[in-house]
Short mmCIF file of C-alpha atoms in Angstrom, two decimals:
data_model
loop_
_atom_site.label_atom_id
_atom_site.label_comp_id
_atom_site.label_asym_id
_atom_site.label_seq_id
_atom_site.Cartn_x
_atom_site.Cartn_y
_atom_site.Cartn_z
CA MET A 11 -9.69 -4.23 44.70
CA GLN A 12 -10.33 -0.65 45.87
CA ASN A 13 -8.99 0.72 42.59
CA TYR A 14 -11.16 -1.72 40.60
CA LYS A 15 -14.32 -0.50 42.36
CA LYS A 16 -13.37 3.14 41.69
CA PHE A 17 -12.71 2.32 38.04
CA SER A 18 -16.04 0.49 37.71
CA ILE A 19 -17.94 3.38 39.29
CA LEU A 20 -16.15 5.82 36.97
CA VAL A 21 -17.02 3.76 33.87
CA LEU A 22 -20.64 3.42 34.92
CA GLY A 23 -20.82 7.11 35.70
CA TYR A 24 -19.50 8.11 32.28
CA THR A 25 -21.79 5.56 30.62
CA PHE A 26 -24.87 6.98 32.31
CA LEU A 27 -23.69 10.51 31.53
CA LEU A 28 -23.27 9.69 27.83
CA LEU A 29 -26.63 7.95 27.73
CA GLY A 30 -28.21 10.94 29.43
CA LEU A 31 -26.65 13.32 26.91
CA PHE A 32 -27.80 11.01 24.11
CA PHE A 33 -31.41 11.08 25.30
CA VAL A 34 -31.30 14.86 25.88
CA ALA A 35 -29.95 15.34 22.34
CA PHE A 36 -32.77 13.24 20.89
CA TYR A 37 -35.31 15.12 22.99
CA LEU A 38 -34.06 18.44 21.60
CA TYR A 39 -33.76 17.17 18.01
CA ASP A 40 -37.01 15.13 18.03
CA PRO A 41 -37.30 14.78 14.22
CA ILE A 42 -40.87 13.43 14.16
CA GLN A 43 -42.18 15.53 17.07
CA ILE A 44 -42.79 12.73 19.54
CA PHE A 45 -42.05 15.04 22.47
CA HIS A 46 -42.67 18.57 21.19
CA LYS A 47 -42.92 20.85 18.17
CA PRO A 48 -39.54 21.64 16.55
CA PHE A 49 -37.30 24.08 18.46
CA PHE A 50 -34.81 24.91 15.73
CA ARG A 51 -36.69 24.52 12.45
CA GLU A 52 -40.06 24.83 10.78
CA PRO A 53 -42.50 21.95 11.47
CA THR A 54 -42.15 19.03 9.07
CA PHE A 55 -43.91 15.67 9.00
CA SER A 56 -43.02 12.09 8.12
CA ARG A 57 -45.13 10.18 5.62
CA GLU A 58 -44.85 7.16 7.93
CA THR A 59 -48.01 8.15 9.74
CA ARG A 60 -47.83 5.27 12.20
CA LEU A 61 -44.81 7.13 13.56
CA GLN A 62 -46.06 10.64 12.93
CA ASP A 63 -49.65 10.47 14.17
CA LYS A 64 -48.65 10.72 17.83
CA GLY A 65 -46.95 14.08 17.27
CA ILE A 66 -49.88 15.42 15.22
CA ILE A 67 -52.36 14.37 17.90
CA ASP A 68 -50.28 15.66 20.81
CA HIS A 69 -49.04 19.01 19.51
CA TYR A 70 -51.48 20.35 16.91
CA ASP A 71 -54.87 21.96 17.32
CA PHE A 72 -57.26 19.79 15.33
CA ASP A 73 -60.69 18.63 16.44
CA SER A 74 -61.67 16.48 13.45
CA TYR A 75 -59.76 13.56 11.96
CA ILE A 76 -59.75 11.41 8.82
CA ILE A 77 -58.56 7.83 9.18
CA GLY A 78 -58.95 4.77 7.01
CA ASP A 79 -56.63 3.02 4.59
CA SER A 80 -55.18 3.76 1.17
CA LEU A 81 -58.61 4.77 -0.19
CA THR A 82 -58.92 7.62 2.32
CA GLN A 83 -55.31 8.78 2.10
CA ASN A 84 -56.34 11.23 -0.61
CA THR A 85 -59.28 12.69 1.32
CA PRO A 86 -58.39 16.41 1.45
CA ALA A 87 -58.52 17.76 5.00
CA GLY A 88 -58.55 21.34 3.74
CA TYR A 89 -61.62 20.68 1.63
CA ALA A 90 -63.32 18.91 4.55
CA GLN A 91 -62.68 22.01 6.64
CA TYR A 92 -64.12 24.22 3.88
CA ARG A 93 -67.27 22.12 3.42
CA LEU A 94 -67.89 20.84 6.94
CA GLY A 95 -66.33 23.44 9.21
CA ASP A 96 -64.13 22.59 12.23
CA LYS A 97 -60.40 21.87 12.01
CA TRP A 98 -59.52 18.74 10.03
CA VAL A 99 -56.39 16.65 9.49
CA ASN A 100 -55.83 13.37 7.67
CA ILE A 101 -53.87 10.86 9.79
CA THR A 102 -54.50 7.74 7.68
CA PRO A 103 -51.76 5.07 7.80
CA VAL A 104 -51.37 3.22 4.51
CA GLY A 105 -52.95 -0.23 4.60
CA ALA A 106 -54.23 0.26 8.14
CA SER A 107 -56.17 -2.61 9.70
CA PHE A 108 -59.18 -2.06 11.93
CA TYR A 109 -57.01 -2.92 14.90
CA GLU A 110 -54.39 -0.30 13.97
CA LYS A 111 -57.05 2.36 13.53
CA PHE A 112 -58.45 1.40 16.93
CA VAL A 113 -55.05 1.82 18.61
CA ILE A 114 -54.55 5.29 17.12
CA LEU A 115 -58.12 6.46 17.76
CA ASP A 116 -58.11 5.08 21.29
CA TYR A 117 -54.99 7.14 21.94
CA LEU A 118 -56.59 10.18 20.30
CA PHE A 119 -59.63 10.03 22.57
CA ARG A 120 -57.42 9.64 25.64
CA LYS A 121 -55.37 12.70 24.70
CA LYS A 122 -58.02 15.00 23.23
CA HIS A 123 -61.36 15.70 24.88
CA ASP A 124 -62.63 18.13 22.25
CA VAL A 125 -62.81 15.77 19.25
CA LYS A 126 -65.88 16.59 17.14
CA ASN A 127 -65.74 14.43 14.03
CA ILE A 128 -64.17 11.27 12.64
CA ILE A 129 -64.31 10.31 8.97
CA TYR A 130 -63.58 6.59 8.98
CA GLY A 131 -62.86 4.54 5.87
CA LEU A 132 -64.20 0.99 5.87
CA ASN A 133 -62.84 -1.71 3.57
CA VAL A 134 -63.43 -5.25 2.41
CA SER A 135 -60.90 -6.52 4.96
CA MET A 136 -63.61 -6.19 7.62
CA VAL A 137 -64.22 -9.89 6.94
CA ASP A 138 -60.64 -10.74 7.93
CA LYS A 139 -59.42 -10.86 11.50
CA SER A 140 -56.10 -9.07 11.13
CA VAL A 141 -53.16 -9.70 13.42
CA GLU A 142 -53.56 -7.54 16.50
CA GLN A 143 -50.36 -5.59 16.21
CA ILE A 144 -49.22 -2.20 14.95
CA HIS A 145 -45.79 -0.95 14.02
CA PHE A 146 -44.63 1.57 16.64
CA GLY A 147 -47.58 0.60 18.83
CA PHE A 148 -45.54 1.53 21.90
CA LEU A 149 -46.05 5.19 20.96
CA TYR A 150 -49.76 4.81 21.70
CA ASP A 151 -49.63 2.90 24.96
CA LYS A 152 -49.90 4.44 28.41
CA ASN A 153 -46.15 4.46 29.05
CA PRO A 154 -44.47 7.63 27.71
CA LEU A 155 -41.05 6.49 28.90
CA ASN A 156 -40.70 3.96 26.08
CA ASP A 157 -41.40 6.44 23.26
CA ILE A 158 -37.66 7.04 22.77
CA ARG A 159 -37.54 3.56 21.23
CA ALA A 160 -38.75 5.10 17.96
CA TYR A 161 -35.34 6.75 17.60
CA ILE A 162 -33.09 3.87 18.68
CA ASN A 163 -32.13 2.73 15.20
CA ARG A 164 -29.40 3.43 12.68
CA LYS A 165 -31.49 5.85 10.62
CA TYR A 166 -32.32 8.30 13.38
CA ILE A 167 -28.96 7.99 15.14
CA ASN A 168 -27.27 9.02 11.88
CA CYS A 169 -29.75 11.88 11.54
CA LEU A 170 -29.01 13.00 15.11
CA LEU A 171 -25.24 13.13 14.58
CA SER A 172 -25.69 16.05 12.18
CA PHE A 173 -29.06 17.33 13.43
CA SER A 174 -30.10 16.77 9.82
CA LYS A 175 -33.05 18.65 8.37
CA LYS A 176 -33.22 16.43 5.28
CA PRO A 177 -36.66 15.00 4.37
CA LYS A 178 -35.47 11.44 5.04
CA CYS A 179 -34.91 12.48 8.68
CA VAL A 180 -37.60 15.04 9.46
CA GLY A 181 -40.14 14.45 6.69
CA GLN A 182 -41.78 17.04 4.48
CA ALA A 183 -43.37 20.34 5.34
CA ASP A 184 -46.84 19.95 3.80
CA LEU A 185 -49.26 18.50 6.37
CA GLU A 186 -52.25 18.95 4.04
CA ASN A 187 -50.77 16.60 1.43
CA LEU A 188 -48.94 14.34 3.86
CA THR A 189 -50.96 11.19 3.15
CA HIS A 190 -51.76 11.81 -0.55
CA TRP A 191 -50.50 9.49 -3.28
CA MET A 192 -52.39 11.07 -6.20
CA ASP A 193 -49.41 13.19 -7.25
CA ASP A 194 -47.12 10.17 -7.58
CA PRO A 195 -45.97 9.74 -11.23
CA HIS A 196 -46.62 5.99 -11.08
CA THR A 197 -50.20 6.65 -9.97
CA LEU A 198 -50.78 9.22 -12.71
CA TYR A 199 -49.46 6.78 -15.33
CA ASN A 200 -51.72 3.94 -14.18
CA LEU A 201 -54.88 5.99 -13.60
CA GLY A 202 -57.35 4.67 -16.16
CA ASN A 203 -54.58 2.78 -17.97
CA TYR A 204 -56.12 -0.66 -17.52
CA GLY A 205 -53.94 -2.21 -20.20
CA GLY A 206 -50.85 -1.20 -18.25
CA TRP A 207 -51.92 -2.87 -15.00
CA PHE A 208 -50.68 -6.27 -16.20
CA GLN A 209 -47.40 -7.46 -17.66
CA GLY A 210 -46.14 -10.68 -19.24
CA GLU A 211 -48.01 -13.80 -18.16
CA GLY A 212 -50.23 -11.61 -16.01
CA ILE A 213 -52.02 -10.49 -19.18
CA LYS A 214 -53.03 -14.04 -20.13
CA LYS A 215 -54.15 -14.84 -16.58
CA GLU A 216 -56.29 -11.71 -16.46
CA ILE A 217 -57.92 -12.54 -19.80
CA GLU A 218 -58.78 -16.02 -18.51
CA ARG A 219 -60.23 -14.55 -15.33
CA LEU A 220 -62.34 -12.07 -17.30
CA LYS A 221 -63.68 -14.80 -19.60
CA VAL A 222 -64.80 -16.84 -16.58
CA ALA A 223 -66.45 -13.75 -15.09
CA GLN A 224 -68.16 -13.02 -18.40
CA LYS A 225 -70.23 -16.22 -18.16
CA LYS A 226 -70.87 -16.22 -14.43
CA ILE A 227 -74.18 -15.69 -12.63
CA TYR A 228 -73.67 -13.70 -9.42
CA HIS A 229 -75.67 -14.09 -6.22
CA PHE A 230 -73.35 -12.95 -3.41
CA VAL A 231 -75.22 -14.93 -0.77
CA SER A 232 -73.20 -16.53 2.02
CA THR A 233 -74.56 -19.19 4.36
CA LYS A 234 -71.54 -18.98 6.65
CA ASN A 235 -71.93 -17.17 9.95
CA ILE A 236 -70.02 -13.95 10.57
CA ASP A 237 -69.83 -14.10 14.35
CA ASP A 238 -66.08 -13.59 14.20
CA VAL A 239 -66.54 -10.45 12.11
CA LYS A 240 -69.15 -9.11 14.50
CA GLU A 241 -66.91 -9.68 17.49
CA TYR A 242 -63.93 -8.05 15.78
CA ILE A 243 -65.85 -4.97 14.63
CA GLN A 244 -67.62 -4.58 17.98
CA LYS A 245 -64.27 -4.65 19.75
CA TYR A 246 -62.33 -2.33 17.46
CA VAL A 247 -64.95 -0.03 15.91
CA PHE A 248 -68.25 0.21 17.74
CA SER A 249 -66.58 0.25 21.16
CA LEU A 250 -65.07 3.62 20.23
CA VAL A 251 -68.41 4.86 18.92
CA ALA A 252 -70.15 3.87 22.15
CA GLN A 253 -67.49 5.41 24.39
CA ASN A 254 -67.57 8.74 22.53
CA PRO A 255 -71.26 9.60 22.00
CA LYS A 256 -70.56 13.30 21.38
CA VAL A 257 -68.26 12.56 18.44
CA HIS A 258 -69.82 12.36 14.97
CA PHE A 259 -68.61 9.25 13.12
CA TYR A 260 -68.92 9.31 9.33
CA PHE A 261 -68.24 5.84 7.91
CA LEU A 262 -67.35 5.53 4.23
CA ILE A 263 -68.18 2.32 2.39
CA PRO A 264 -65.25 1.73 0.00
CA VAL A 265 -65.94 2.74 -3.59
CA TYR A 266 -64.42 -0.21 -5.41
CA PRO A 267 -64.89 -0.46 -9.18
CA THR A 268 -67.61 -2.79 -10.41
CA TYR A 269 -64.77 -4.67 -12.10
CA PHE A 270 -63.34 -5.57 -8.66
CA TYR A 271 -66.52 -7.39 -7.62
CA LYS A 272 -66.81 -9.03 -11.04
CA VAL A 273 -63.42 -10.77 -10.83
CA SER A 274 -63.19 -11.40 -7.07
CA ASN A 275 -63.95 -14.62 -5.22
CA GLU A 276 -67.75 -14.76 -4.98
CA GLU A 277 -67.86 -16.25 -1.47
CA TYR A 278 -65.45 -13.60 -0.20
CA ILE A 279 -67.60 -10.79 -1.57
CA ALA A 280 -70.78 -12.49 -0.30
CA ARG A 281 -69.25 -12.57 3.18
CA TYR A 282 -68.31 -8.90 2.82
CA PHE A 283 -71.88 -7.98 1.78
CA LYS A 284 -73.27 -9.91 4.71
CA SER A 285 -70.87 -8.16 7.09
CA LEU A 286 -71.69 -4.78 5.61
CA ARG A 287 -75.42 -5.40 6.02
CA TRP A 288 -74.85 -6.30 9.68
CA PHE A 289 -72.62 -3.24 10.17
CA VAL A 290 -75.36 -0.93 8.88
CA GLN A 291 -78.00 -2.63 11.02
CA GLU A 292 -75.79 -2.49 14.12
CA SER A 293 -75.07 1.20 13.55
CA THR A 294 -78.73 2.04 14.25
CA LYS A 295 -77.91 1.68 17.95
CA TYR A 296 -75.72 4.78 17.76
CA PRO A 297 -77.21 8.20 16.95
CA ASN A 298 -73.72 9.60 16.33
CA VAL A 299 -73.14 7.37 13.26
CA LYS A 300 -73.83 7.99 9.56
CA ILE A 301 -72.75 5.76 6.70
CA TYR A 302 -72.14 6.80 3.09
CA GLY A 303 -71.88 4.67 -0.04
CA PHE A 304 -71.36 5.25 -3.76
CA GLY A 305 -71.63 1.62 -4.86
CA ASN A 306 -74.69 2.37 -7.01
CA ASP A 307 -73.04 5.32 -8.73
CA ASN A 308 -72.07 5.11 -12.43
CA TYR A 309 -68.63 6.28 -11.36
CA THR A 310 -67.77 2.69 -10.36
CA ASP A 311 -68.35 1.31 -13.87
CA ASP A 312 -65.69 3.52 -15.47
CA ILE A 313 -62.26 1.94 -15.13
CA LYS A 314 -60.72 5.30 -16.03
CA ASN A 315 -61.46 6.43 -12.48
CA TYR A 316 -59.07 3.84 -11.01
CA LYS A 317 -55.32 3.28 -10.88
CA ASP A 318 -55.69 -0.44 -10.17
CA HIS A 319 -58.41 -2.93 -9.16
CA VAL A 320 -59.42 -0.99 -6.00
CA HIS A 321 -57.90 2.52 -5.81
CA HIS A 322 -59.97 5.39 -7.18
CA SER A 323 -59.01 8.91 -8.14
CA MET A 324 -59.03 11.76 -5.62
CA ASP A 325 -62.22 13.17 -7.13
CA MET A 326 -64.18 10.45 -5.35
CA ASN A 327 -62.73 11.55 -2.01
CA VAL A 328 -64.04 15.02 -2.78
CA LYS A 329 -67.46 13.55 -3.68
CA GLN A 330 -67.54 11.79 -0.31
CA ILE A 331 -66.91 15.06 1.53
CA ASP A 332 -69.68 16.68 -0.50
CA ALA A 333 -72.04 13.82 0.40
CA ILE A 334 -71.38 14.36 4.11
CA ALA A 335 -71.96 18.09 3.72
CA GLU A 336 -75.17 17.64 1.72
CA GLY A 337 -76.57 14.57 3.46
CA SER A 338 -76.63 12.54 0.24
CA HIS A 339 -75.60 8.94 -0.50
CA ILE A 340 -76.54 7.87 3.01
CA VAL A 341 -76.81 4.12 3.52
CA ASN A 342 -79.02 3.03 6.41
CA ASN A 343 -81.11 0.14 7.65
CA GLU A 344 -83.98 1.11 5.35
CA ASN A 345 -82.00 1.00 2.11
CA ILE A 346 -79.05 -1.37 2.69
CA ASP A 347 -80.81 -4.34 1.07
CA ILE A 348 -81.65 -2.28 -2.01
CA TYR A 349 -78.12 -0.86 -2.05
CA LEU A 350 -76.55 -4.34 -2.10
CA LYS A 351 -79.11 -5.73 -4.55
CA ASN A 352 -78.46 -2.89 -6.97
CA LEU A 353 -74.73 -3.42 -6.60
CA GLN A 354 -75.13 -7.13 -7.35
CA ASP A 355 -77.22 -6.32 -10.42
CA ARG A 356 -74.61 -3.82 -11.56
CA VAL A 357 -71.92 -6.49 -11.26
CA GLN A 358 -74.02 -8.99 -13.22
CA LYS A 359 -74.59 -6.53 -16.06
CA TYR A 360 -71.02 -5.25 -16.16
CA ASN A 361 -69.51 -5.95 -19.58
CA VAL A 362 -65.91 -7.12 -19.42
CA LYS A 363 -65.58 -7.63 -23.19
CA PRO A 364 -63.95 -4.19 -23.73
CA LEU A 365 -61.36 -5.08 -21.09
CA ILE A 366 -60.62 -8.39 -22.80
CA ASP A 367 -60.17 -6.53 -26.10
CA ILE A 368 -57.70 -4.11 -24.49
CA LEU A 369 -55.57 -6.94 -23.14
CA GLU A 370 -55.70 -9.11 -26.27
CA LYS A 371 -54.19 -6.24 -28.25
CA ARG A 372 -51.16 -6.47 -25.96
CA LEU A 373 -50.51 -10.15 -26.63
#
């Protein structure tokens, strides 16, 4: 029995020793900079920004941040710095919900007390109550001891065994272009190539949808209440605005193509318009908020500016930075009704016949 106890203690001791060495090794290696900047290599960054944002926030000297969804991924931080001053970085996670942006920004404001500006991309999903969860959310809670969980998986254990510096382990070096997708060959092929957006039976279905839209009269008026939207946005957007009155929040209304509104579910868009009108009205309570919109710009009519039904070229991201710098394209409580009315009229007048012709040639 005595020997068994000694053996058990020995096994436990070696186990804890090995675990300790394992955690020390991961602390030193730290491929996505959860704990510190790299010790043995140049800084590199993972495109999985839900993982990477913590390291950027904790260890790099920025005071202004860009966050949104796939439409703001191409917003150039370097150009924002040139036009607006201050020190900018884009930390946008692809497809981020309002809840996910809240989790990351809430962490940012807890860690940094010198934040000056936030460029925040809105989107049509403001009418949806997304699931309140975020991948790697434990990185942004108040318990630093569980952060090691990000590395407890086959990928990073394999990377650790060789202290690999390969991009799949430690990411890429270019922080400025970290979130960009404009240089992707697939994007460049599809940009303005409307006929290539659909294949097979998808072509016939799109033609049918366009023919229905061609005859439709648009009103975009919803009689349904949006109390759930108001509660959601108050909780995950305006709460941050209210708690950080010294931070300038620049909200960007998404610049979807006119085509998107033309072929979308009318009630869904009407609910979005209603929510957007409320958002603008509610923003008047906060002097640190400005809202920018390009929905009345001719840019939105030209399908060549888009790679699919919602994603525009990077030149619009540059235009949005210019608008902030110049104080143009501001949407406020005085002009939101006109803004939405003009957008509705633009949708009504939008001619889909050229799009039908493009697709019919592919049949």
